[in-house]
Short mmCIF file of C-alpha atoms in Angstrom, two decimals:
data_model
loop_
_atom_site.label_atom_id
_atom_site.label_comp_id
_atom_site.label_asym_id
_atom_site.label_seq_id
_atom_site.Cartn_x
_atom_site.Cartn_y
_atom_site.Cartn_z
CA ASP A 1 -1.18 -11.11 -11.61
CA ALA A 2 0.22 -13.48 -8.84
CA LYS A 3 -2.07 -13.24 -5.53
CA THR A 4 -1.40 -13.89 -1.93
CA THR A 5 -3.76 -15.57 0.75
CA GLN A 6 -3.57 -14.65 4.34
CA PRO A 7 -5.78 -15.49 7.34
CA ASN A 8 -8.24 -12.57 8.06
CA SER A 9 -7.23 -12.20 11.63
CA MET A 10 -5.03 -13.36 14.32
CA GLU A 11 -4.33 -12.76 18.02
CA SER A 12 -1.18 -12.97 20.02
CA ASN A 13 -0.32 -12.35 23.52
CA GLU A 14 2.06 -9.50 24.30
CA GLU A 15 5.87 -10.10 24.46
CA GLU A 16 5.11 -13.55 22.60
CA PRO A 17 6.42 -14.44 19.00
CA VAL A 18 3.72 -13.86 16.21
CA HIS A 19 4.07 -15.96 12.87
CA LEU A 20 2.13 -14.33 10.03
CA PRO A 21 1.57 -16.83 7.27
CA CYS A 22 1.05 -15.85 3.43
CA ASN A 23 0.55 -18.27 0.54
CA HIS A 24 1.59 -17.15 -2.88
CA SER A 25 1.65 -20.34 -4.89
CA THR A 26 1.60 -18.80 -8.37
CA ILE A 27 4.58 -16.84 -7.29
CA SER A 28 7.21 -16.47 -10.45
CA GLY A 29 10.72 -16.44 -10.35
CA THR A 30 11.71 -12.69 -10.11
CA ASP A 31 8.75 -11.64 -7.86
CA TYR A 32 10.08 -10.35 -4.49
CA ILE A 33 7.72 -10.88 -1.40
CA HIS A 34 7.14 -7.75 0.53
CA TRP A 35 5.47 -7.08 3.89
CA TYR A 36 3.79 -4.09 4.90
CA ARG A 37 1.49 -2.94 7.92
CA GLN A 38 -0.95 -0.58 8.61
CA LEU A 39 -1.43 1.07 12.05
CA PRO A 40 -4.80 2.73 12.87
CA SER A 41 -5.57 5.81 10.94
CA GLN A 42 -2.18 5.75 9.28
CA GLY A 43 -1.06 4.74 5.68
CA PRO A 44 0.85 1.19 5.17
CA GLU A 45 4.45 1.26 5.91
CA TYR A 46 6.97 -0.96 4.77
CA VAL A 47 8.19 -3.92 7.19
CA ILE A 48 10.41 -6.08 5.10
CA HIS A 49 11.12 -7.89 1.81
CA GLY A 50 13.04 -10.88 0.24
CA LEU A 51 13.33 -13.10 -2.59
CA THR A 52 14.81 -16.45 -1.89
CA SER A 53 16.85 -16.41 1.49
CA ASN A 54 15.55 -15.50 5.05
CA VAL A 55 15.78 -11.76 6.03
CA ASN A 56 16.10 -10.11 9.27
CA ASN A 57 15.90 -6.44 9.85
CA ARG A 58 14.98 -4.29 12.91
CA MET A 59 10.99 -4.89 12.69
CA ALA A 60 10.85 -8.59 11.79
CA SER A 61 12.01 -11.61 10.25
CA LEU A 62 11.04 -13.16 6.93
CA ALA A 63 10.96 -16.65 6.57
CA ILE A 64 10.68 -17.88 2.72
CA ALA A 65 9.62 -21.45 1.82
CA GLU A 66 12.16 -23.55 -0.38
CA ASP A 67 9.63 -23.47 -3.06
CA ARG A 68 8.62 -19.85 -2.52
CA LYS A 69 5.19 -20.65 -2.63
CA SER A 70 4.60 -19.32 0.95
CA SER A 71 6.50 -17.07 3.51
CA THR A 72 5.99 -16.00 7.13
CA LEU A 73 6.39 -12.78 8.71
CA ILE A 74 7.95 -13.27 12.29
CA LEU A 75 7.53 -10.51 14.95
CA HIS A 76 9.84 -11.80 17.70
CA ARG A 77 8.10 -10.13 20.68
CA ALA A 78 4.94 -8.60 19.82
CA THR A 79 3.98 -5.20 21.69
CA LEU A 80 0.63 -3.41 21.57
CA ARG A 81 2.01 -0.97 19.07
CA ASP A 82 2.27 -3.97 16.83
CA ALA A 83 -1.63 -4.15 16.31
CA ALA A 84 -2.32 -3.47 12.75
CA VAL A 85 -3.31 -4.94 9.41
CA TYR A 86 -0.52 -6.91 7.68
CA TYR A 87 -0.24 -7.16 4.03
CA CYS A 88 1.74 -9.62 2.04
CA ILE A 89 2.27 -8.51 -1.48
CA LEU A 90 4.44 -9.77 -4.65
CA LYS A 91 6.29 -7.17 -6.53
CA LYS A 92 7.56 -7.29 -9.87
CA THR A 93 10.13 -5.15 -11.55
CA SER A 94 7.90 -3.44 -13.78
CA TYR A 95 6.09 -0.37 -14.65
CA ASP A 96 2.92 -2.01 -13.23
CA LYS A 97 0.26 -1.71 -10.52
CA VAL A 98 0.91 -2.85 -6.94
CA ILE A 99 -2.12 -5.07 -5.71
CA PHE A 100 -2.92 -5.44 -2.03
CA GLY A 101 -5.12 -8.34 -0.70
CA PRO A 102 -7.34 -8.10 2.56
CA GLY A 103 -4.22 -8.43 4.92
CA THR A 104 -4.24 -10.19 8.20
CA SER A 105 -5.53 -7.86 11.12
CA LEU A 106 -3.31 -8.86 14.20
CA SER A 107 -4.77 -7.92 17.72
CA VAL A 108 -2.33 -8.13 20.68
CA ILE A 109 -3.79 -8.89 23.84
CA PRO A 110 -2.00 -7.41 27.06
CA ASP B 1 11.55 12.87 6.78
CA VAL B 2 8.54 12.97 4.98
CA LYS B 3 8.52 11.24 1.80
CA VAL B 4 5.01 11.13 0.44
CA THR B 5 2.73 14.16 1.21
CA GLN B 6 -0.76 14.39 0.56
CA SER B 7 -2.14 17.85 0.29
CA SER B 8 -4.83 17.33 3.11
CA ARG B 9 -5.64 14.97 5.96
CA TYR B 10 -9.61 15.62 6.28
CA LEU B 11 -11.60 17.12 3.43
CA VAL B 12 -15.38 17.78 3.27
CA LYS B 13 -17.06 18.55 -0.17
CA ARG B 14 -20.57 18.87 -1.56
CA THR B 15 -22.09 16.30 -3.91
CA GLY B 16 -21.05 17.62 -7.56
CA GLU B 17 -18.18 19.55 -6.55
CA LYS B 18 -15.05 18.79 -8.33
CA VAL B 19 -12.29 17.50 -6.14
CA PHE B 20 -8.64 17.62 -6.58
CA LEU B 21 -6.41 15.42 -4.30
CA GLU B 22 -2.85 16.27 -4.27
CA CYS B 23 0.36 13.99 -3.88
CA VAL B 24 3.95 14.83 -4.00
CA GLN B 25 6.75 12.53 -3.55
CA ASP B 26 10.52 13.72 -3.15
CA MET B 27 12.12 10.40 -3.87
CA ASP B 28 12.37 10.60 -7.56
CA HIS B 29 10.27 7.58 -7.98
CA GLU B 30 8.79 6.56 -11.38
CA ASN B 31 5.55 4.97 -10.13
CA MET B 32 2.67 6.44 -8.49
CA PHE B 33 -0.33 5.10 -7.27
CA TRP B 34 -4.00 6.39 -5.92
CA TYR B 35 -5.85 3.75 -3.50
CA ARG B 36 -9.21 4.27 -1.84
CA GLN B 37 -9.59 2.14 1.46
CA ASP B 38 -13.00 1.42 2.71
CA PRO B 39 -14.24 -0.98 5.80
CA GLY B 40 -14.16 -4.40 4.85
CA LEU B 41 -12.94 -3.75 1.24
CA GLY B 42 -9.35 -3.22 1.99
CA LEU B 43 -6.98 -1.11 -0.53
CA ARG B 44 -8.21 -0.93 -4.06
CA LEU B 45 -6.16 0.64 -6.81
CA ILE B 46 -7.81 3.42 -8.48
CA TYR B 47 -5.38 4.51 -11.08
CA PHE B 48 -1.34 4.42 -11.42
CA SER B 49 1.30 6.34 -13.41
CA TYR B 50 4.65 5.04 -14.33
CA ASP B 51 5.96 8.19 -15.99
CA VAL B 52 5.12 11.74 -16.55
CA LYS B 53 1.63 12.16 -18.56
CA MET B 54 1.29 8.43 -18.29
CA LYS B 55 -1.51 6.66 -16.56
CA GLU B 56 -3.27 3.36 -16.40
CA LYS B 57 -6.44 2.38 -15.02
CA GLY B 58 -6.50 0.50 -11.72
CA ASP B 59 -9.38 -1.85 -10.39
CA ILE B 60 -11.89 0.83 -9.77
CA PRO B 61 -11.41 3.81 -11.94
CA GLU B 62 -14.99 5.04 -12.52
CA GLY B 63 -15.65 8.08 -11.39
CA TYR B 64 -12.17 9.43 -11.23
CA SER B 65 -9.34 11.13 -13.41
CA VAL B 66 -5.88 11.46 -12.67
CA SER B 67 -2.93 13.98 -13.81
CA ARG B 68 0.82 13.78 -13.58
CA GLU B 69 2.38 16.88 -15.14
CA LYS B 70 5.54 16.46 -13.38
CA LYS B 71 7.41 13.54 -11.81
CA GLU B 72 7.02 14.37 -8.41
CA ARG B 73 3.15 14.98 -8.33
CA PHE B 74 0.45 12.94 -9.18
CA SER B 75 -3.19 14.31 -8.68
CA LEU B 76 -6.50 12.48 -8.33
CA ILE B 77 -9.45 14.12 -9.76
CA LEU B 78 -13.35 13.52 -8.79
CA GLU B 79 -15.16 15.23 -11.81
CA SER B 80 -18.24 15.40 -9.96
CA ALA B 81 -18.30 14.19 -6.48
CA SER B 82 -20.77 11.77 -5.23
CA THR B 83 -21.64 10.38 -1.69
CA ASN B 84 -20.20 6.98 -2.54
CA GLN B 85 -16.81 8.54 -2.90
CA THR B 86 -16.85 9.16 0.76
CA SER B 87 -13.51 7.35 1.69
CA MET B 88 -9.88 7.31 2.76
CA TYR B 89 -7.72 8.18 -0.27
CA LEU B 90 -4.05 6.84 0.17
CA CYS B 91 -1.47 7.82 -2.30
CA ALA B 92 1.90 5.97 -2.77
CA SER B 93 5.04 6.01 -4.59
CA SER B 94 7.81 3.45 -5.50
CA SER B 95 10.79 2.69 -8.15
CA PRO B 96 9.81 0.07 -10.95
CA TYR B 97 12.39 -2.54 -9.41
CA SER B 98 10.81 -5.41 -7.22
CA TYR B 99 13.47 -5.13 -4.55
CA THR B 100 12.64 -1.56 -3.48
CA GLU B 101 9.79 -0.61 -1.21
CA ALA B 102 6.68 1.62 -1.74
CA PHE B 103 6.17 4.59 0.28
CA PHE B 104 2.52 5.82 1.23
CA GLY B 105 1.31 9.29 2.11
CA GLN B 106 -0.76 9.59 5.49
CA GLY B 107 -4.08 9.46 3.83
CA THR B 108 -6.87 12.00 3.06
CA ARG B 109 -10.32 11.18 4.29
CA LEU B 110 -12.70 12.53 2.08
CA THR B 111 -16.36 13.13 3.12
CA VAL B 112 -18.90 13.85 0.40
CA VAL B 113 -22.06 15.34 1.78
#
């Protein structure tokens, strides 16, 4: 299974942009890069996903390296409600398991 | 707008009891998953199912079994609960396609005393 590597924790000041990195050097050509986040006392929720091109949605942007071996989740203006654990995972088209790594715990400082 | 529903938010059971955790999804997803989450250990996959009556072991299946008699329902069974199974249990569902998202329930916090 292709694995992802993320920093254990990051800090950001409120209303500043946050760049959350993820390395996935063993990604295969058909793996999609997905990001989820888990707020305290809740189940994980979907944030964004992409294959090769950069993606934007109302929650965040996803920047994917040209060689696809890394990606960055960008929160344009961090709020206190963005304090969560962020998970980067690789999802295949398959009847197969979805594995989560330890994720990055993001703290937002007022 | 609830998509994945877990039957209980909090549960307290005694050691040795048989425990059923129920999960229902309304998105007609083929794949369903059970995870447990413990401090410092992240989300660990217990079992998953890719079709009715089909199941596959995840990374930590010991002490658990599962049942999927209908597509929308995936049950996690603790045959004889032990204190080391005290944890947060999360159910998820997804279609098998890589470009589709997974949906999670709110979790069941199980305490075995």
